[in-house]
PDB file of C-alpha atoms in Angstrom:
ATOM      1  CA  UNK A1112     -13.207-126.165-118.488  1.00  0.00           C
ATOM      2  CA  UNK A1113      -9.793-125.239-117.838  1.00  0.00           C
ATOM      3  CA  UNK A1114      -7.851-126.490-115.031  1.00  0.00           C
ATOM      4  CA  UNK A1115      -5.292-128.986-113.325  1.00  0.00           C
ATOM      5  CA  UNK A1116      -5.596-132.415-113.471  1.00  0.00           C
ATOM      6  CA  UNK A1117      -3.730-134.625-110.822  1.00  0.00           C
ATOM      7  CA  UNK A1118      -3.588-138.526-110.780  1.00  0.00           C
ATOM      8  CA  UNK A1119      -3.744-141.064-109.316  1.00  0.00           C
ATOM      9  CA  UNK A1120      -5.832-139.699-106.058  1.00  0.00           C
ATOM     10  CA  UNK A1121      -4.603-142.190-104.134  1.00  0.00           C
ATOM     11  CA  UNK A1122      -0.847-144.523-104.645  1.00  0.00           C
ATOM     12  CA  UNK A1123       0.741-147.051-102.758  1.00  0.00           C
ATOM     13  CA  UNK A1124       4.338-147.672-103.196  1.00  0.00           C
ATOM     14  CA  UNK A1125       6.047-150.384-101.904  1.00  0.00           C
ATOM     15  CA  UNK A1126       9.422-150.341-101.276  1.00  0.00           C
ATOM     16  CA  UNK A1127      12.570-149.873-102.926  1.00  0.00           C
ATOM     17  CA  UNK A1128       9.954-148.978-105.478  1.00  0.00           C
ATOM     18  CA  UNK A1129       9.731-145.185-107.893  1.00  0.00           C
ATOM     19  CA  UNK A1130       6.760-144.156-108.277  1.00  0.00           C
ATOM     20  CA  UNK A1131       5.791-141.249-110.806  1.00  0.00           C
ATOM     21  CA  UNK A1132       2.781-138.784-109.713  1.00  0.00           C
ATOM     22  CA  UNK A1133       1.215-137.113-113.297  1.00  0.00           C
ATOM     23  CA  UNK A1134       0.219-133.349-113.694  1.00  0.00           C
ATOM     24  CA  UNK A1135      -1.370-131.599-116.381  1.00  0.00           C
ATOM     25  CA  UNK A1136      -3.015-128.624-117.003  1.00  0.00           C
ATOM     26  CA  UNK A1137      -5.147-127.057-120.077  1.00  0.00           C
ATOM     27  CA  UNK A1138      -4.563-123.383-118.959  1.00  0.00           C
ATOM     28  CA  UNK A1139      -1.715-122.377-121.050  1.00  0.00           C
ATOM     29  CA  UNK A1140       0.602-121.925-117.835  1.00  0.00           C
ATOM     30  CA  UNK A1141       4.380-121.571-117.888  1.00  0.00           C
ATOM     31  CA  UNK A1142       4.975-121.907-114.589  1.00  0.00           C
ATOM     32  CA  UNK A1143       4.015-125.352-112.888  1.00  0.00           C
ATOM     33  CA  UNK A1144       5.248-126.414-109.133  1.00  0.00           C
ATOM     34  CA  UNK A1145       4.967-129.866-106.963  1.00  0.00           C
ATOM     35  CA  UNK A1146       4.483-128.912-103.517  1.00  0.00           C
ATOM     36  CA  UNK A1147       3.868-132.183-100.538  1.00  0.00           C
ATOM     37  CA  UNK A1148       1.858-131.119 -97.463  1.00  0.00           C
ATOM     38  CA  UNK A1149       2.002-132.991 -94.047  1.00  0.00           C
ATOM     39  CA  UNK A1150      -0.230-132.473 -91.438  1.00  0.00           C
ATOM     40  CA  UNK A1151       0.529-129.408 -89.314  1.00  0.00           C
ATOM     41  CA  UNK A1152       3.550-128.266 -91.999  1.00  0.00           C
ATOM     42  CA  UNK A1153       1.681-126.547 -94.611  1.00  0.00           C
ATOM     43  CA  UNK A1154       2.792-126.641 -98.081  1.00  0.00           C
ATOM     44  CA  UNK A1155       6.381-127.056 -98.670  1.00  0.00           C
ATOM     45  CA  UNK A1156       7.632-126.487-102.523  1.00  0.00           C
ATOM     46  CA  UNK A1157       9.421-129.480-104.079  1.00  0.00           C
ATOM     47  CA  UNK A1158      10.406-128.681-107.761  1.00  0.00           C
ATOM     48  CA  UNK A1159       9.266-125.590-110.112  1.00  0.00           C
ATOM     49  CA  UNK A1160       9.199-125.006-113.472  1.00  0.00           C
ATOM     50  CA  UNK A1161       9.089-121.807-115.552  1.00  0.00           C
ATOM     51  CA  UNK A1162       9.248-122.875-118.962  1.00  0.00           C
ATOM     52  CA  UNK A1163       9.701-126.289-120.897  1.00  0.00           C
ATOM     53  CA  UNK A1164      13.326-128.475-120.629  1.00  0.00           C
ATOM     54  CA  UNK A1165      13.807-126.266-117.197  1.00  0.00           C
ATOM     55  CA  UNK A1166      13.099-126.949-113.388  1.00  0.00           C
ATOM     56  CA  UNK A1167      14.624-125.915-110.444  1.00  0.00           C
ATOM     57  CA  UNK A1168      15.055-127.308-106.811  1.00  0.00           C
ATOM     58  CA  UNK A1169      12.878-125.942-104.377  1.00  0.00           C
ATOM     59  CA  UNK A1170      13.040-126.367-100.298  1.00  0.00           C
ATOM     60  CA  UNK A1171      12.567-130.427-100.269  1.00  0.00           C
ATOM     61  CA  UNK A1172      14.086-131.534-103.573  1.00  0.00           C
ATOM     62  CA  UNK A1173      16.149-134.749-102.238  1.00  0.00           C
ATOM     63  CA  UNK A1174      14.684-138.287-103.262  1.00  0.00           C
ATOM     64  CA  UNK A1175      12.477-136.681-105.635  1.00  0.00           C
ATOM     65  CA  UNK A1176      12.617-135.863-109.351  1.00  0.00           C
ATOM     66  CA  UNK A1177      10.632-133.984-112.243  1.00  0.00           C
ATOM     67  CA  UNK A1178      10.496-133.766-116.069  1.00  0.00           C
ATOM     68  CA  UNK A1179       9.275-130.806-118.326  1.00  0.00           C
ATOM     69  CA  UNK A1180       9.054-132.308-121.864  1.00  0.00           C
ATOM     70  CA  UNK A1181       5.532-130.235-122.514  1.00  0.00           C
ATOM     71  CA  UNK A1182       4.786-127.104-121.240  1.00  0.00           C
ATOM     72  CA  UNK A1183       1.417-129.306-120.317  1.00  0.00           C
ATOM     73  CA  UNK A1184       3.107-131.515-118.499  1.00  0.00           C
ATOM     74  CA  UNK A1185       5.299-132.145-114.825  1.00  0.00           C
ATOM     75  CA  UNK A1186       5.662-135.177-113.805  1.00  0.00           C
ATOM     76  CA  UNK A1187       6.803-136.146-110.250  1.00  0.00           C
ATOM     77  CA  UNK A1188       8.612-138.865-109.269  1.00  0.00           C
ATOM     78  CA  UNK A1189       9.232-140.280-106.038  1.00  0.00           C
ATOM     79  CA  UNK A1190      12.008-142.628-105.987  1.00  0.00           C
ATOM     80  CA  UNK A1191      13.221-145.025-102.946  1.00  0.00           C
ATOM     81  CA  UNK A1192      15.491-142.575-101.834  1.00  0.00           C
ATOM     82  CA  UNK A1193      12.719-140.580-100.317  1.00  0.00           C
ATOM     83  CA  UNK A1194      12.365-142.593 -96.937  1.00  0.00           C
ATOM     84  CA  UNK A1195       9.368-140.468 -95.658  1.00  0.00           C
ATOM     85  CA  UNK A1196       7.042-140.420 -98.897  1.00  0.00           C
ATOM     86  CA  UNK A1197       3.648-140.386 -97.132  1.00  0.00           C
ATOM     87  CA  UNK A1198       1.919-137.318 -97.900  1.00  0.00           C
ATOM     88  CA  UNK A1199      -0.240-135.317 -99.670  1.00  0.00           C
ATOM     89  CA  UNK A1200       1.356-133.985-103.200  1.00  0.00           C
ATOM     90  CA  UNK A1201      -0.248-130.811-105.434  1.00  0.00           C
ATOM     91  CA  UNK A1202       0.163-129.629-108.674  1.00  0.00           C
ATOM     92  CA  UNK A1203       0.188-125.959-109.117  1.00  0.00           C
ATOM     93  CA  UNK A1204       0.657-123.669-112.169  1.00  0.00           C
ATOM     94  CA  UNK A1205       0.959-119.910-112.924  1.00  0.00           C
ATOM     95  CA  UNK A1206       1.005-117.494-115.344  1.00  0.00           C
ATOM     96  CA  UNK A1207       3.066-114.166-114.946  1.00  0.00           C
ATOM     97  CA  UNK A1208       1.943-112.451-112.089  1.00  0.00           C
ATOM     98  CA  UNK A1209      -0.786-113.986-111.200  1.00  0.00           C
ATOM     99  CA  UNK A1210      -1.958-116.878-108.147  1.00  0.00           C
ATOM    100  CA  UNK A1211      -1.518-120.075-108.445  1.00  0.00           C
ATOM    101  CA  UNK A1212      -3.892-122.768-109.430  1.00  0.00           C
ATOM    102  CA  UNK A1213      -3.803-126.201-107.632  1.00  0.00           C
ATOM    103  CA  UNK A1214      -4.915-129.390-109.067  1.00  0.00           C
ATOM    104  CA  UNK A1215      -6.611-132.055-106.525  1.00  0.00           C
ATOM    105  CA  UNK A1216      -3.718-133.340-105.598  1.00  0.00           C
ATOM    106  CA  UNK A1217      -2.623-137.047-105.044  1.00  0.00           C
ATOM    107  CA  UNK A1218      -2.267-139.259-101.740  1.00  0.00           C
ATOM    108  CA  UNK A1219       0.462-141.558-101.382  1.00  0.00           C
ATOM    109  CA  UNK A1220       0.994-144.590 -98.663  1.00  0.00           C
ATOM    110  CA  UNK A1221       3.766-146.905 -97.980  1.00  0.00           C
ATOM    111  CA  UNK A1222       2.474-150.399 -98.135  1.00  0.00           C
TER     112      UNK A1222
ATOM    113  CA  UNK B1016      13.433-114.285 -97.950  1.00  0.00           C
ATOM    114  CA  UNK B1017       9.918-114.675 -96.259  1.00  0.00           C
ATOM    115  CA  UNK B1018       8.004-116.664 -93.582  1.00  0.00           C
ATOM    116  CA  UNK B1019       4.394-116.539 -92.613  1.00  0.00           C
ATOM    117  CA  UNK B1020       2.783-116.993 -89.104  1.00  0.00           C
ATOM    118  CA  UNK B1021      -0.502-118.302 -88.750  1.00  0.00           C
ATOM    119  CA  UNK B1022      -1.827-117.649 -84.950  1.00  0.00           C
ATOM    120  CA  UNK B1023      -3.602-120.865 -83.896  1.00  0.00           C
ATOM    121  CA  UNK B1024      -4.152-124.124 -85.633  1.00  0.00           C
ATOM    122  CA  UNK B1025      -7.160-124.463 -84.671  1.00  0.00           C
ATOM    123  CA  UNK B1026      -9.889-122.319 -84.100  1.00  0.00           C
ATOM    124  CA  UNK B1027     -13.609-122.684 -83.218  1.00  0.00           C
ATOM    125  CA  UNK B1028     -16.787-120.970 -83.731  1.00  0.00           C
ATOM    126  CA  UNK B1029     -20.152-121.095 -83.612  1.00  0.00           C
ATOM    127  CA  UNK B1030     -22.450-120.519 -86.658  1.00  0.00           C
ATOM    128  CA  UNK B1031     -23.219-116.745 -87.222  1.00  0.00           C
ATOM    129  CA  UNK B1032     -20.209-115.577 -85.472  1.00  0.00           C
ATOM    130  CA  UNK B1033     -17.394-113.282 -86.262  1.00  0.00           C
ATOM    131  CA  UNK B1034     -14.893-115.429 -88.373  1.00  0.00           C
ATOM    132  CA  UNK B1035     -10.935-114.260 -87.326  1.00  0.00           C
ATOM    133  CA  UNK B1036      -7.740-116.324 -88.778  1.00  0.00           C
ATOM    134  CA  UNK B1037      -4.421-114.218 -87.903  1.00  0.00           C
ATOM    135  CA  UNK B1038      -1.836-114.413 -90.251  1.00  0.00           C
ATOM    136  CA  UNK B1039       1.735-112.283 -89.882  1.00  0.00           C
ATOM    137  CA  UNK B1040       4.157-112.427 -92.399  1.00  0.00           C
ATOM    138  CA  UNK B1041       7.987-111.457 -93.063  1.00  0.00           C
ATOM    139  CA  UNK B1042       9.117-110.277 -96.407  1.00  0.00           C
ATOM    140  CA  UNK B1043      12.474-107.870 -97.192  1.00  0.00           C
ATOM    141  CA  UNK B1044      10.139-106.173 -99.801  1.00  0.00           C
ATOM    142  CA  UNK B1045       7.055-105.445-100.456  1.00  0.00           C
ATOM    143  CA  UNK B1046       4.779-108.597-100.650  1.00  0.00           C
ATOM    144  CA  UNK B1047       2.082-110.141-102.497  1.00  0.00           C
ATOM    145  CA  UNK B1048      -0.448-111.564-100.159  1.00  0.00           C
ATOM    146  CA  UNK B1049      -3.065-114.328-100.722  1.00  0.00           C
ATOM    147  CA  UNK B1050      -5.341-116.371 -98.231  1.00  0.00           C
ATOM    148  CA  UNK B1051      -6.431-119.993 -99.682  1.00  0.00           C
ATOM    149  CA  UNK B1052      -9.117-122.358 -98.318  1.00  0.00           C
ATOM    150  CA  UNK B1053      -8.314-126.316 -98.754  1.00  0.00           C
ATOM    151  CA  UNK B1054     -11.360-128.567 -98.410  1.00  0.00           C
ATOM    152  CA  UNK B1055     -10.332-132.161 -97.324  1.00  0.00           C
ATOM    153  CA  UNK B1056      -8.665-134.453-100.097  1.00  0.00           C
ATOM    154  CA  UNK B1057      -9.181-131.156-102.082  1.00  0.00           C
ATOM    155  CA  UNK B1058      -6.563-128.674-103.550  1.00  0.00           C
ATOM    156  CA  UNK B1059      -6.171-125.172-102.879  1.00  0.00           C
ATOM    157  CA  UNK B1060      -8.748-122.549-103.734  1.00  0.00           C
ATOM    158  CA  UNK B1061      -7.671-119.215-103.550  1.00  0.00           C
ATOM    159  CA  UNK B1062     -10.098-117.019-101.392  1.00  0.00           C
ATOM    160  CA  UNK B1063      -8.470-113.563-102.106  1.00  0.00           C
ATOM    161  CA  UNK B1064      -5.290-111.351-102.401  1.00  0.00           C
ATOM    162  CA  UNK B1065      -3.329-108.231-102.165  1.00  0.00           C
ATOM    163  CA  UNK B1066      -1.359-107.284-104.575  1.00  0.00           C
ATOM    164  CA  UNK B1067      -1.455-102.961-104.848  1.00  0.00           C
ATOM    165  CA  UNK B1068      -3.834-100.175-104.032  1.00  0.00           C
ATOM    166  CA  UNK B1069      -6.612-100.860-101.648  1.00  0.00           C
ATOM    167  CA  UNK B1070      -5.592-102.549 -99.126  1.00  0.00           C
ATOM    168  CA  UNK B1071      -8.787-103.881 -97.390  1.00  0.00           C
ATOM    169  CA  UNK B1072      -9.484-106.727 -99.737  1.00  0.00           C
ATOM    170  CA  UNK B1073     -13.113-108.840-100.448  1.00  0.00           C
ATOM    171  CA  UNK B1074     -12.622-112.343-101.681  1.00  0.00           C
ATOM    172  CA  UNK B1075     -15.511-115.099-102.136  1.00  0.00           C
ATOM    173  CA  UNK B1076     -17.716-116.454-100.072  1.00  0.00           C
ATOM    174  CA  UNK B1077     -17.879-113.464 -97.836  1.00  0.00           C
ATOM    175  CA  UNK B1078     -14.150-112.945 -96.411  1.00  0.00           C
ATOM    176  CA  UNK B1079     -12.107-110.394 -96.487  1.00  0.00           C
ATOM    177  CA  UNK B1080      -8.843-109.238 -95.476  1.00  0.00           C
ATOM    178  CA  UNK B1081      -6.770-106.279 -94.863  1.00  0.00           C
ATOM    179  CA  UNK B1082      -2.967-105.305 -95.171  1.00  0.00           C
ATOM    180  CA  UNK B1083      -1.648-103.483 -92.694  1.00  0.00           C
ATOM    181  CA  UNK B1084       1.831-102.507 -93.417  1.00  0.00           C
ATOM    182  CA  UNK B1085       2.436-101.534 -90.172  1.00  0.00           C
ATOM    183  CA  UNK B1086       1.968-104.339 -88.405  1.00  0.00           C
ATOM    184  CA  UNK B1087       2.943-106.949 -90.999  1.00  0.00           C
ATOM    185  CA  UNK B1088      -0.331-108.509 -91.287  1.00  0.00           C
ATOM    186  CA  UNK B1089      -3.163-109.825 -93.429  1.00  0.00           C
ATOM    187  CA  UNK B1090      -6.022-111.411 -91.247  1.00  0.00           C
ATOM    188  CA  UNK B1091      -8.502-113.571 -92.467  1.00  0.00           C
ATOM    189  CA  UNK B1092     -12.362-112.308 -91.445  1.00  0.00           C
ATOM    190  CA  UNK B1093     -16.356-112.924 -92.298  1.00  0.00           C
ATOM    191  CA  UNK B1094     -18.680-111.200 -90.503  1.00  0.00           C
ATOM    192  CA  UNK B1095     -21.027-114.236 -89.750  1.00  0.00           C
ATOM    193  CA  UNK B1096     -19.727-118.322 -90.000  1.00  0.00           C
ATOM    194  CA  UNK B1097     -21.841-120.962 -91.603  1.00  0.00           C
ATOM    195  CA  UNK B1098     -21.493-124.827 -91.739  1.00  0.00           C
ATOM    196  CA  UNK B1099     -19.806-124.805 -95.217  1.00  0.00           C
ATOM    197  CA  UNK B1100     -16.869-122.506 -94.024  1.00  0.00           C
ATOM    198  CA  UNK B1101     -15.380-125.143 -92.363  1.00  0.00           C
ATOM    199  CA  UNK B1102     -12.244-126.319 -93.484  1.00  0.00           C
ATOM    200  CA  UNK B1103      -8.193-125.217 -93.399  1.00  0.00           C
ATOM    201  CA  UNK B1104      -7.136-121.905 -94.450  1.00  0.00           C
ATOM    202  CA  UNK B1105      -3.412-121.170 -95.664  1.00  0.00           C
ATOM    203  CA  UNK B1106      -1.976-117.531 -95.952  1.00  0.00           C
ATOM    204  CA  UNK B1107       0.769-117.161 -98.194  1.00  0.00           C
ATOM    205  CA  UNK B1108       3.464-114.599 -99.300  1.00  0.00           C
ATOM    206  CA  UNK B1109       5.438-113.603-102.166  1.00  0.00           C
ATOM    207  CA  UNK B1110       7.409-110.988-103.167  1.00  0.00           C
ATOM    208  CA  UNK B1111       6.406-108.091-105.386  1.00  0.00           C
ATOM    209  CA  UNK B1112       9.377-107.892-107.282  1.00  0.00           C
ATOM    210  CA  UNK B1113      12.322-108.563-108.241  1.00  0.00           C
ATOM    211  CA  UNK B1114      10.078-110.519-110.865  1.00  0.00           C
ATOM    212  CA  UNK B1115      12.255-112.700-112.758  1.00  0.00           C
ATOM    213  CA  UNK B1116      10.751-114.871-115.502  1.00  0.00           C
ATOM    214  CA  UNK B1117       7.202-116.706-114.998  1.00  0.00           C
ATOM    215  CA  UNK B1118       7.851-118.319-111.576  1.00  0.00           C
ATOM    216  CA  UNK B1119       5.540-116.726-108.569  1.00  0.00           C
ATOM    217  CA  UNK B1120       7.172-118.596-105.709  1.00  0.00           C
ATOM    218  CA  UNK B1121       5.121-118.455-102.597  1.00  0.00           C
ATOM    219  CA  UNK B1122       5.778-119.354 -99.246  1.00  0.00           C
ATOM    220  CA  UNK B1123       3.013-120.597 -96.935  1.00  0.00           C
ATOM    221  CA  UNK B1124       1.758-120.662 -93.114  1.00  0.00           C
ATOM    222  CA  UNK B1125       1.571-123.861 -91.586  1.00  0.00           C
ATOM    223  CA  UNK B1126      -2.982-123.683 -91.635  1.00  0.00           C
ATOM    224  CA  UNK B1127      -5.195-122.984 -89.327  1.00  0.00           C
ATOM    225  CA  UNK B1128      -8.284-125.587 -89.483  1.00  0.00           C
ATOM    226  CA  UNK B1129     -11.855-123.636 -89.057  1.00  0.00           C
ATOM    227  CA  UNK B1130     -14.300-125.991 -87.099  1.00  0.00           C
ATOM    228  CA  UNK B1131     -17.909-124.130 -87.054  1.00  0.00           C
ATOM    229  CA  UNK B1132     -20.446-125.588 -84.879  1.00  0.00           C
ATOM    230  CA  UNK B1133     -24.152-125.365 -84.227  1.00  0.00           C
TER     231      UNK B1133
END
């Protein structure tokens, strides 16, 4: 079955520590986005991609960074310039004009 | 540029009755509109949208939802709750067009969590 496929579910990161979240999805996307969700905020878009070897900054972008190497592929990583890294992250990806799909996401903690 | 409003972040109701999540939005041209139900430590599932033509829409598990230009908004319904509806429900916008490459963007409410009880 085609879909998104987000890991770890859970990550601790210590700190002064980067940590790298994975994405990847089998449905022939272009489009892929990281979005983090705190309670009571809803879903506010981190990086997006529309095609491989390009991203852009979305409404959070600072103390976080991505890679597009395969158009399967979007890594996130969280580096120890993000002091407030406890939240939930998703995955999505889209195709032309259509919804996105979301992936399970991932749940990071300080230790 | 657009925002979303979702009326109440938390709303109750009792199995078999009339399910109602508000949502307003704000878009400078014509929007895309889609309502998406997040179990918990689950991703987002979309429930329906509105993209052209009819604009009283039918999504899964029984909801439904219906754009009225006029007042800017896309509420979230079901005729009759059960256990299994419970969880948080996100409306979202995004513009129709310009549509520039393969990037939908969407912005979202803030949630509104569904508690149903017996």
């Amino acid at each position: 079955d085609g879909g998104i496929t987000q890991s770890p579910k859970y990550l601790f990161r210590k700190e002064g520590q980067n940590v790298t979240l994975s994405c990847e999805q089998n449905l022939n996307h272009d489009a892929m986005y990281w979005y983090r969700q705190d309670p009571g905020q809803g879903l506010r878009l981190i990086y997006y991609s529309q095609i491989v070897n390009d991203f852009q900054k979305g409404d959070i972008a600072e103390g976080y960074s991505v890679s597009r190497e395969k158009k399967e592929s979007f890594p996130l990583t969280v580096t120890s310039a993000q002091k407030n890294p406890t939240a939930f992250y998703l995955c999505a990806s889209s195709i032309r004009d259509q919804p996105q799909h979301f992936g399970d996401g991932t749940r990071l903690s300080i230790l | 540029a657009q925002s979303v409003t979702q009326l109440g972040s938390h709303v109750s109701v009792s199995e078999g009755a009339l399910v109602l999540l508000r949502c307003n939005y704000s878009s400078s041209v014509p929007p895309y509109l889609f309502w998406y139900v997040q179990y918990p430590n689950q991703g987002l599932q979309l429930l329906l949208k509105y993209t052209t033509g009819a604009t009283l829409v039918k999504g899964i598990n029984g909801f439904e939802a219906e754009f009225k230009k006029s007042e800017t908004s896309f509420h979230l319904t079901k005729p009759s709750a059960h256990m299994s509806d419970a969880a948080e429900y996100f409306c979202a916008v995004r513009p129709s067009r310009p549509y520039t490459g393969t990037a939908s963007k969407l912005t979202f409410g803030t949630g509104t969590r569904l508690q149903v009880t017996l």
